[in-house]
């Protein structure tokens, strides 16, 4: 089914209006829950006594991710942190219209220098092991209240600030509430973070331009998963993993990737909003620890035309009541088949993602450099197809073996690890926006009962499924 199904001509005059009305209702519900949660957080923060860990904190980095995927922050003294939990920090709304290449406002963005938003701390505070005394918190973007509101209420403190319409984090929160309310589902996500470690040449008079920076070079030229690359960079990679673990981000594995100086760190899955938060913390940790070791880390999708690009593969799974529901019930499985049968909910959701893939690229691979990475043979997902353990398609389903451990859920089954890897995503995407778009596509697929085509299991057939034409 093509992705123009939400037209009045194809689905009847009332369908679009009903859908938009339902989305508006769910958005209001999500905002109401958010305001209540923020009120409880503020009360908890105000009543909690200082702890020894907090006594060591001197500065708080208030982090946001803009539309181009850049991580930006403002820093406040720790003693001021409690006050900004209520009032936030001021920021021009035009910040969300700044491209990565320049501090200017992108044309036709709908934003300009007029307008103020507030950065309100929204995530748990995380200490930064590579920067003693510093900690970090992710912020929601909220509307700037009128000072007359406090006057009308006879109080100096403003009310809990509502989310700004351009806040990516709020958009994902609303999408997840809609998924839960409409289908009873939660989305779990885990990420593979690919990056390149670079070392800068020492400046030499006569060789490098006066006032310029010497060039950067990858730290090695080893092939994929080569032990030499891992051994040479073990100190910095181990430091990164230890840092992430200390920040509450469990690491599943790391290894050398295909490109020169390229590595990948795989982190555990979390509920989608928390997963996006932790992805940004992961990137901050990788950059911070690399700098501590005299290196630079880059997440650029395609640094060289002759080397593998850096993606941000996202592993998705749908859950209900604490149980992974990607697979059909055991009674519906056919032991003679090589792969599990999908549940109807998972099949419709993934079919929506697959049908919407050309549009999703605007949100998950939004830069020109992103498309330099999405090329056939790059294992990056340059095709409109899905398959079981097919690393050339953008939607790869996989079901690693599940073992019973003391921590296993009582409801664990051989299919508890079944997930879909969305490969057409990189670090130039804002993760909140990317996941919001994926949830929206999946819900549209669920709405109209989209069906998946047969899986693509033969690589020679990929060329006729290409998302776009490479000139």
Short mmCIF file of C-alpha atoms in Angstrom, two decimals:
data_model
loop_
_atom_site.label_atom_id
_atom_site.label_comp_id
_atom_site.label_asym_id
_atom_site.label_seq_id
_atom_site.Cartn_x
_atom_site.Cartn_y
_atom_site.Cartn_z
CA UNK A 1 0.00 0.00 0.00
CA UNK A 2 1.55 3.33 -1.02
CA UNK A 3 2.11 5.99 1.59
CA UNK A 4 -0.51 8.39 0.21
CA UNK A 5 -3.31 6.43 1.89
CA UNK A 6 -4.18 9.33 4.24
CA UNK A 7 -5.96 11.26 1.52
CA UNK A 8 -9.65 12.11 1.57
CA UNK A 9 -10.06 10.68 -1.92
CA UNK A 10 -8.65 7.27 -0.99
CA UNK A 11 -10.03 6.76 2.50
CA UNK A 12 -13.21 8.77 2.72
CA UNK A 13 -13.83 12.39 3.72
CA UNK A 14 -13.89 11.80 7.47
CA UNK A 15 -10.80 9.70 8.05
CA UNK A 16 -8.17 12.44 8.00
CA UNK A 17 -10.30 14.70 10.21
CA UNK A 18 -10.86 11.87 12.69
CA UNK A 19 -7.17 11.03 12.76
CA UNK A 20 -6.12 14.64 13.28
CA UNK A 21 -8.72 15.04 16.04
CA UNK A 22 -7.42 11.92 17.78
CA UNK A 23 -3.81 13.10 17.49
CA UNK A 24 -4.80 16.46 18.99
CA UNK A 25 -6.49 14.70 21.91
CA UNK A 26 -3.48 12.46 22.56
CA UNK A 27 -1.14 15.46 22.35
CA UNK A 28 -3.16 17.24 25.03
CA UNK A 29 -3.05 14.10 27.19
CA UNK A 30 0.74 13.84 26.80
CA UNK A 31 1.18 17.50 27.72
CA UNK A 32 -1.01 17.15 30.79
CA UNK A 33 1.01 14.16 31.98
CA UNK A 34 4.24 16.05 31.31
CA UNK A 35 3.16 19.06 33.36
CA UNK A 36 2.17 16.79 36.24
CA UNK A 37 5.49 14.92 36.07
CA UNK A 38 7.45 18.19 36.02
CA UNK A 39 5.53 19.43 39.04
CA UNK A 40 6.40 16.26 40.95
CA UNK A 41 10.07 16.55 39.91
CA UNK A 42 10.25 20.14 41.12
CA UNK A 43 8.71 19.23 44.47
CA UNK A 44 11.16 16.34 44.87
CA UNK A 45 14.14 18.53 43.97
CA UNK A 46 13.10 21.24 46.38
CA UNK A 47 12.63 18.84 49.29
CA UNK A 48 15.70 16.62 48.78
CA UNK A 49 18.75 17.20 50.94
CA UNK A 50 22.21 17.49 49.42
CA UNK A 51 24.20 14.25 49.09
CA UNK A 52 27.99 13.75 49.14
CA UNK A 53 27.93 13.16 45.37
CA UNK A 54 26.11 16.43 44.87
CA UNK A 55 28.57 18.26 47.11
CA UNK A 56 31.31 17.39 44.59
CA UNK A 57 29.38 18.95 41.73
CA UNK A 58 30.42 22.44 40.68
CA UNK A 59 28.94 22.97 37.22
CA UNK A 60 25.92 21.64 35.33
CA UNK A 61 25.91 21.37 31.55
CA UNK A 62 22.33 21.80 30.32
CA UNK A 63 22.30 19.88 27.04
CA UNK A 64 20.02 20.06 24.03
CA UNK A 65 20.14 18.59 20.53
CA UNK A 66 19.22 20.90 17.67
CA UNK A 67 17.57 20.13 14.35
CA UNK A 68 20.91 19.38 12.66
CA UNK A 69 21.91 16.82 15.28
CA UNK A 70 24.44 19.10 16.99
CA UNK A 71 24.67 18.85 20.76
CA UNK A 72 24.67 22.30 22.34
CA UNK A 73 24.87 23.19 26.01
CA UNK A 74 24.84 26.00 28.52
CA UNK A 75 26.66 25.74 31.84
CA UNK A 76 25.39 26.94 35.23
CA UNK A 77 26.88 26.69 38.73
CA UNK A 78 25.50 23.79 40.76
CA UNK A 79 24.08 26.12 43.42
CA UNK A 80 21.83 27.65 40.76
CA UNK A 81 20.58 24.35 39.36
CA UNK A 82 17.54 24.03 41.61
CA UNK A 83 16.21 27.40 40.55
CA UNK A 84 16.41 26.62 36.83
CA UNK A 85 14.46 23.42 37.50
CA UNK A 86 11.45 25.73 37.75
CA UNK A 87 12.27 28.71 35.54
CA UNK A 88 14.67 27.21 33.01
CA UNK A 89 17.39 28.98 31.07
CA UNK A 90 16.63 31.46 28.33
CA UNK A 91 17.51 30.59 24.73
CA UNK A 92 16.57 32.08 21.39
CA UNK A 93 14.12 29.86 19.53
CA UNK A 94 16.20 30.53 16.41
CA UNK A 95 18.76 28.08 17.78
CA UNK A 96 16.64 25.27 16.36
CA UNK A 97 16.95 26.79 12.87
CA UNK A 98 20.76 26.95 12.81
CA UNK A 99 22.44 24.55 10.37
CA UNK A 100 25.55 22.61 11.36
CA UNK A 101 27.83 24.54 9.00
CA UNK A 102 27.14 28.08 10.21
CA UNK A 103 25.71 30.14 13.07
CA UNK A 104 22.98 31.59 10.89
CA UNK A 105 19.24 31.00 10.56
CA UNK A 106 18.28 28.60 7.80
CA UNK A 107 16.03 30.24 5.17
CA UNK A 108 12.32 29.42 5.30
CA UNK A 109 12.68 27.79 8.71
CA UNK A 110 9.79 29.75 10.20
CA UNK A 111 12.06 31.01 13.00
CA UNK A 112 13.88 34.30 13.39
CA UNK A 113 15.81 36.25 16.07
CA UNK A 114 12.55 37.27 17.72
CA UNK A 115 11.35 34.73 20.27
CA UNK A 116 12.54 33.12 23.49
CA UNK A 117 12.22 29.61 24.88
CA UNK A 118 13.27 28.13 28.22
CA UNK A 119 15.58 25.16 28.71
CA UNK A 120 14.12 23.19 31.61
CA UNK A 121 16.10 20.22 33.02
CA UNK A 122 14.22 17.03 32.18
CA UNK A 123 16.49 14.00 32.59
CA UNK A 124 18.35 12.64 35.62
CA UNK A 125 21.62 14.45 36.34
CA UNK A 126 24.67 12.47 35.19
CA UNK A 127 28.21 13.04 36.45
CA UNK A 128 30.92 13.31 33.80
CA UNK A 129 33.91 11.13 34.77
CA UNK A 130 36.20 12.81 32.21
CA UNK A 131 35.41 16.28 33.62
CA UNK A 132 35.56 16.17 37.46
CA UNK A 133 33.13 18.59 39.08
CA UNK A 134 30.94 18.72 35.97
CA UNK A 135 27.62 16.97 35.47
CA UNK A 136 25.06 17.03 32.68
CA UNK A 137 21.31 17.07 32.26
CA UNK A 138 19.13 17.03 29.15
CA UNK A 139 16.61 19.81 28.74
CA UNK A 140 13.09 20.16 27.45
CA UNK A 141 12.33 23.28 25.44
CA UNK A 142 9.44 25.14 27.01
CA UNK A 143 7.55 28.29 26.16
CA UNK A 144 8.59 31.62 27.62
CA UNK A 145 5.78 32.67 30.00
CA UNK A 146 4.46 36.18 30.25
CA UNK A 147 5.57 37.89 33.48
CA UNK A 148 1.94 38.97 33.87
CA UNK A 149 0.93 35.38 34.72
CA UNK A 150 2.67 35.53 38.08
CA UNK A 151 1.09 38.92 38.73
CA UNK A 152 -2.36 37.56 37.99
CA UNK A 153 -1.82 34.62 40.33
CA UNK A 154 -0.38 36.81 43.06
CA UNK A 155 2.92 34.88 43.14
CA UNK A 156 6.46 35.46 41.96
CA UNK A 157 7.02 31.87 40.83
CA UNK A 158 5.76 31.11 37.31
CA UNK A 159 3.63 28.02 36.72
CA UNK A 160 5.06 24.81 35.28
CA UNK A 161 6.14 25.76 31.77
CA UNK A 162 4.35 24.01 28.90
CA UNK A 163 6.39 22.38 26.14
CA UNK A 164 7.38 24.52 23.18
CA UNK A 165 5.86 23.29 19.92
CA UNK A 166 9.34 22.98 18.40
CA UNK A 167 10.79 20.79 21.17
CA UNK A 168 12.03 17.48 19.66
CA UNK A 169 12.01 15.72 23.03
CA UNK A 170 8.37 16.71 23.59
CA UNK A 171 7.48 15.45 20.11
CA UNK A 172 8.84 11.99 20.91
CA UNK A 173 7.12 11.96 24.29
CA UNK A 174 3.79 12.73 22.60
CA UNK A 175 4.33 10.05 19.95
CA UNK A 176 5.06 7.44 22.61
CA UNK A 177 1.94 8.40 24.57
CA UNK A 178 -0.08 8.01 21.36
CA UNK A 179 1.46 4.58 20.70
CA UNK A 180 0.61 3.51 24.24
CA UNK A 181 -2.93 4.88 24.25
CA UNK A 182 -3.89 3.62 20.80
CA UNK A 183 -2.22 0.20 20.75
CA UNK A 184 -1.03 -0.47 24.31
CA UNK A 185 2.56 -0.66 23.05
CA UNK A 186 5.90 0.62 24.27
CA UNK A 187 8.91 1.05 22.01
CA UNK A 188 12.32 -0.14 23.20
CA UNK A 189 15.47 1.03 21.43
CA UNK A 190 19.16 0.21 21.54
CA UNK A 191 21.88 1.87 19.47
CA UNK A 192 25.08 0.98 17.69
CA UNK A 193 27.25 4.12 17.80
CA UNK A 194 29.89 4.24 15.07
CA UNK A 195 32.69 6.81 15.19
CA UNK A 196 36.18 7.51 13.88
CA UNK A 197 39.13 8.23 16.17
CA UNK A 198 41.49 10.84 14.75
CA UNK A 199 44.90 12.16 15.76
CA UNK A 200 46.03 15.66 14.81
CA UNK A 201 49.48 16.25 13.41
CA UNK A 202 51.88 18.41 15.40
CA UNK A 203 52.11 21.91 13.99
CA UNK A 204 55.30 22.41 11.99
CA UNK A 205 56.35 25.90 10.77
CA UNK A 206 56.51 26.01 7.01
CA UNK A 207 54.41 22.87 6.61
CA UNK A 208 51.14 24.17 8.00
CA UNK A 209 49.48 27.52 7.44
CA UNK A 210 50.05 30.12 10.11
CA UNK A 211 47.04 30.21 12.43
CA UNK A 212 45.54 27.10 10.87
CA UNK A 213 45.06 23.67 12.37
CA UNK A 214 47.22 20.74 11.24
CA UNK A 215 45.28 17.95 9.52
CA UNK A 216 43.67 15.02 11.28
CA UNK A 217 44.43 11.40 10.47
CA UNK A 218 42.67 8.16 11.50
CA UNK A 219 44.50 6.33 14.26
CA UNK A 220 44.83 3.12 12.19
CA UNK A 221 44.08 1.51 8.84
CA UNK A 222 43.13 -1.95 10.04
CA UNK A 223 40.24 -3.90 8.45
CA UNK A 224 36.93 -4.79 10.06
CA UNK A 225 37.10 -6.26 13.59
CA UNK A 226 40.88 -6.63 13.36
CA UNK A 227 42.47 -7.33 16.72
CA UNK A 228 45.38 -5.01 15.90
CA UNK A 229 43.07 -1.97 15.86
CA UNK A 230 41.40 -3.03 19.10
CA UNK A 231 44.73 -3.62 20.81
CA UNK A 232 46.21 -0.31 19.70
CA UNK A 233 43.23 1.65 21.02
CA UNK A 234 42.29 -0.58 23.96
CA UNK A 235 43.15 2.08 26.56
CA UNK A 236 40.85 4.74 25.13
CA UNK A 237 38.07 2.26 24.24
CA UNK A 238 38.13 0.67 27.70
CA UNK A 239 38.00 4.16 29.21
CA UNK A 240 34.94 4.95 27.08
CA UNK A 241 33.16 1.77 28.13
CA UNK A 242 33.98 2.28 31.82
CA UNK A 243 32.76 5.87 31.56
CA UNK A 244 29.48 4.83 29.95
CA UNK A 245 28.93 2.15 32.58
CA UNK A 246 29.51 4.75 35.32
CA UNK A 247 26.93 6.97 33.61
CA UNK A 248 24.30 4.22 33.75
CA UNK A 249 24.67 3.17 30.10
CA UNK A 250 25.50 -0.57 29.92
CA UNK A 251 27.70 -1.60 26.99
CA UNK A 252 27.11 -4.90 25.23
CA UNK A 253 30.25 -4.96 23.08
CA UNK A 254 32.69 -2.89 21.05
CA UNK A 255 34.88 -3.63 18.04
CA UNK A 256 36.85 -2.09 15.19
CA UNK A 257 34.71 -1.20 12.18
CA UNK A 258 35.53 -1.27 8.45
CA UNK A 259 36.86 2.26 7.99
CA UNK A 260 40.28 3.59 9.04
CA UNK A 261 40.19 4.50 12.72
CA UNK A 262 36.53 3.47 12.91
CA UNK A 263 34.98 1.76 15.92
CA UNK A 264 31.53 0.81 17.16
CA UNK A 265 30.15 0.70 20.70
CA UNK A 266 26.85 -1.14 21.22
CA UNK A 267 24.75 -0.06 24.18
CA UNK A 268 21.79 -1.72 25.88
CA UNK A 269 18.16 -1.02 25.04
CA UNK A 270 15.83 1.31 26.96
CA UNK A 271 12.40 2.80 26.52
CA UNK A 272 12.61 5.06 23.46
CA UNK A 273 12.74 8.46 25.20
CA UNK A 274 15.37 7.31 27.69
CA UNK A 275 17.28 5.59 24.88
CA UNK A 276 17.48 8.86 22.93
CA UNK A 277 18.70 10.66 26.07
CA UNK A 278 21.37 8.03 26.64
CA UNK A 279 22.45 8.16 23.00
CA UNK A 280 23.31 11.84 23.41
CA UNK A 281 25.15 11.10 26.65
CA UNK A 282 27.02 8.33 24.81
CA UNK A 283 28.23 10.74 22.14
CA UNK A 284 29.29 13.24 24.78
CA UNK A 285 31.25 10.52 26.59
CA UNK A 286 32.97 9.30 23.42
CA UNK A 287 34.08 12.82 22.49
CA UNK A 288 35.10 13.71 26.05
CA UNK A 289 37.14 10.56 26.67
CA UNK A 290 38.80 10.78 23.24
CA UNK A 291 39.92 14.34 24.05
CA UNK A 292 41.25 13.15 27.40
CA UNK A 293 43.51 10.77 25.44
CA UNK A 294 44.65 13.44 22.98
CA UNK A 295 42.34 12.25 20.20
CA UNK A 296 39.27 13.57 18.40
CA UNK A 297 36.13 11.56 17.68
CA UNK A 298 33.91 12.13 14.67
CA UNK A 299 30.43 10.79 13.90
CA UNK A 300 30.33 12.23 10.34
CA UNK A 301 28.30 9.84 8.16
CA UNK A 302 30.84 9.69 5.33
CA UNK A 303 34.29 11.07 6.04
CA UNK A 304 35.92 9.58 2.94
CA UNK A 305 34.47 8.30 -0.31
CA UNK A 306 36.86 5.35 -0.14
CA UNK A 307 36.02 4.27 3.42
CA UNK A 308 32.98 2.95 5.27
CA UNK A 309 30.65 5.57 6.73
CA UNK A 310 29.44 6.02 10.30
CA UNK A 311 25.84 5.15 11.03
CA UNK A 312 23.69 5.08 14.12
CA UNK A 313 21.85 1.78 13.74
CA UNK A 314 18.75 1.66 15.91
CA UNK A 315 17.41 -1.67 17.19
CA UNK A 316 13.64 -1.46 17.72
CA UNK A 317 11.23 -3.77 19.48
CA UNK A 318 7.59 -3.45 20.55
CA UNK A 319 6.61 -4.40 24.09
CA UNK A 320 3.33 -4.83 25.95
CA UNK A 321 3.09 -5.43 29.68
CA UNK A 322 6.84 -5.92 29.96
CA UNK A 323 6.90 -8.60 27.22
CA UNK A 324 8.44 -8.41 23.76
CA UNK A 325 5.54 -8.94 21.33
CA UNK A 326 7.51 -8.86 18.05
CA UNK A 327 6.94 -12.60 17.46
CA UNK A 328 3.61 -14.34 17.05
CA UNK A 329 2.44 -16.64 19.83
CA UNK A 330 4.37 -19.94 20.15
CA UNK A 331 1.29 -21.85 19.02
CA UNK A 332 1.41 -19.98 15.69
CA UNK A 333 5.07 -20.70 14.99
CA UNK A 334 6.16 -23.24 12.40
CA UNK A 335 9.27 -25.17 13.55
CA UNK A 336 10.02 -26.04 9.93
CA UNK A 337 10.62 -22.39 9.06
CA UNK A 338 14.09 -20.84 9.49
CA UNK A 339 12.74 -17.69 11.15
CA UNK A 340 9.93 -16.86 13.60
CA UNK A 341 6.57 -15.58 12.41
CA UNK A 342 5.90 -11.97 13.35
CA UNK A 343 2.92 -10.87 15.39
CA UNK A 344 0.24 -8.90 13.56
CA UNK A 345 1.06 -5.75 15.53
CA UNK A 346 4.76 -5.99 14.75
CA UNK A 347 4.13 -6.80 11.09
CA UNK A 348 1.81 -3.81 10.57
CA UNK A 349 4.15 -1.46 12.43
CA UNK A 350 7.22 -2.54 10.45
CA UNK A 351 5.27 -2.45 7.19
CA UNK A 352 4.41 1.18 7.92
CA UNK A 353 8.08 1.95 8.53
CA UNK A 354 9.07 0.19 5.30
CA UNK A 355 6.39 1.94 3.23
CA UNK A 356 7.38 5.30 4.65
CA UNK A 357 11.12 4.79 4.21
CA UNK A 358 11.72 7.34 1.42
CA UNK A 359 10.03 9.98 3.57
CA UNK A 360 11.65 8.80 6.80
CA UNK A 361 15.08 9.55 5.35
CA UNK A 362 14.29 13.25 5.74
CA UNK A 363 14.29 12.68 9.49
CA UNK A 364 16.77 9.84 10.00
CA UNK A 365 19.40 10.67 7.35
CA UNK A 366 18.80 14.39 6.82
CA UNK A 367 22.12 15.70 5.45
CA UNK A 368 23.79 15.62 2.05
CA UNK A 369 26.60 13.65 3.67
CA UNK A 370 24.01 11.10 4.86
CA UNK A 371 23.29 10.17 1.25
CA UNK A 372 27.00 9.75 0.53
CA UNK A 373 26.82 6.92 3.07
CA UNK A 374 23.63 5.31 1.73
CA UNK A 375 25.19 3.53 -1.24
CA UNK A 376 24.87 -0.06 -2.43
CA UNK A 377 27.51 -2.32 -0.95
CA UNK A 378 27.93 -0.09 2.10
CA UNK A 379 25.78 -2.20 4.46
CA UNK A 380 23.95 1.02 5.27
CA UNK A 381 20.43 0.34 3.99
CA UNK A 382 20.24 1.87 0.52
CA UNK A 383 17.21 -0.20 -0.49
CA UNK A 384 13.48 -0.29 0.18
CA UNK A 385 13.41 -3.81 1.57
CA UNK A 386 13.56 -5.86 4.73
CA UNK A 387 15.07 -9.23 5.51
CA UNK A 388 16.23 -11.61 8.18
CA UNK A 389 19.89 -10.93 9.04
CA UNK A 390 20.37 -9.18 5.69
CA UNK A 391 22.85 -6.38 6.38
CA UNK A 392 22.25 -4.59 3.09
CA UNK A 393 18.60 -3.75 3.76
CA UNK A 394 17.55 -0.80 5.93
CA UNK A 395 15.21 -2.93 8.04
CA UNK A 396 17.05 -6.02 9.25
CA UNK A 397 15.21 -8.42 11.54
CA UNK A 398 17.23 -10.58 13.85
CA UNK A 399 16.51 -12.93 16.75
CA UNK A 400 19.66 -13.71 18.75
CA UNK A 401 19.50 -16.76 21.04
CA UNK A 402 17.87 -16.13 24.42
CA UNK A 403 19.30 -17.76 27.53
CA UNK A 404 17.73 -18.07 30.97
CA UNK A 405 19.61 -16.13 33.64
CA UNK A 406 18.70 -15.12 37.22
CA UNK A 407 17.67 -11.74 35.76
CA UNK A 408 15.48 -13.20 33.00
CA UNK A 409 11.82 -12.27 32.92
CA UNK A 410 9.42 -15.08 33.87
CA UNK A 411 7.75 -14.40 30.52
CA UNK A 412 10.99 -14.87 28.54
CA UNK A 413 10.65 -16.96 25.38
CA UNK A 414 13.05 -17.97 22.58
CA UNK A 415 11.78 -14.83 20.80
CA UNK A 416 12.35 -12.33 23.62
CA UNK A 417 15.35 -10.82 21.84
CA UNK A 418 13.65 -10.43 18.44
CA UNK A 419 14.17 -6.90 17.14
CA UNK A 420 14.35 -4.85 13.95
CA UNK A 421 17.52 -2.95 13.13
CA UNK A 422 16.83 0.36 11.37
CA UNK A 423 20.08 1.09 9.52
CA UNK A 424 19.31 4.26 7.52
CA UNK A 425 20.11 6.59 10.43
CA UNK A 426 23.19 8.60 11.37
CA UNK A 427 24.41 11.25 13.79
CA UNK A 428 23.27 14.19 11.68
CA UNK A 429 19.73 13.26 12.72
CA UNK A 430 18.20 14.53 15.93
CA UNK A 431 17.40 11.20 17.67
CA UNK A 432 14.13 12.48 19.13
CA UNK A 433 12.93 13.64 15.71
CA UNK A 434 14.12 10.43 14.05
CA UNK A 435 12.33 8.18 16.54
CA UNK A 436 9.19 10.34 16.40
CA UNK A 437 9.07 9.86 12.62
CA UNK A 438 9.60 6.10 12.95
CA UNK A 439 6.80 5.83 15.54
CA UNK A 440 4.49 7.90 13.31
CA UNK A 441 5.20 5.69 10.28
CA UNK A 442 4.67 2.54 12.35
CA UNK A 443 1.37 3.84 13.72
CA UNK A 444 0.16 4.71 10.22
CA UNK A 445 0.99 1.18 9.17
CA UNK A 446 -0.96 -0.13 12.15
CA UNK A 447 -3.89 2.15 11.38
CA UNK A 448 -4.48 0.79 7.88
CA UNK A 449 -3.19 -2.74 8.54
CA UNK A 450 -0.21 -2.55 6.18
CA UNK A 451 1.36 -5.88 5.29
CA UNK A 452 5.01 -6.66 4.79
CA UNK A 453 6.18 -8.01 1.44
CA UNK A 454 8.23 -11.21 1.53
CA UNK A 455 11.64 -10.77 3.14
CA UNK A 456 14.57 -10.19 0.83
CA UNK A 457 17.10 -12.93 1.50
CA UNK A 458 19.10 -12.87 -1.75
CA UNK A 459 21.55 -9.99 -2.11
CA UNK A 460 21.58 -10.19 -5.93
CA UNK A 461 17.97 -8.97 -6.00
CA UNK A 462 18.71 -5.78 -4.04
CA UNK A 463 19.29 -3.48 -6.98
CA UNK A 464 15.62 -3.31 -7.96
CA UNK A 465 14.67 -2.23 -4.43
CA UNK A 466 16.84 0.87 -4.22
CA UNK A 467 15.41 3.83 -2.31
CA UNK A 468 16.96 6.37 -4.63
CA UNK A 469 19.11 6.52 -7.74
CA UNK A 470 22.81 7.19 -7.35
CA UNK A 471 24.09 9.17 -10.32
#
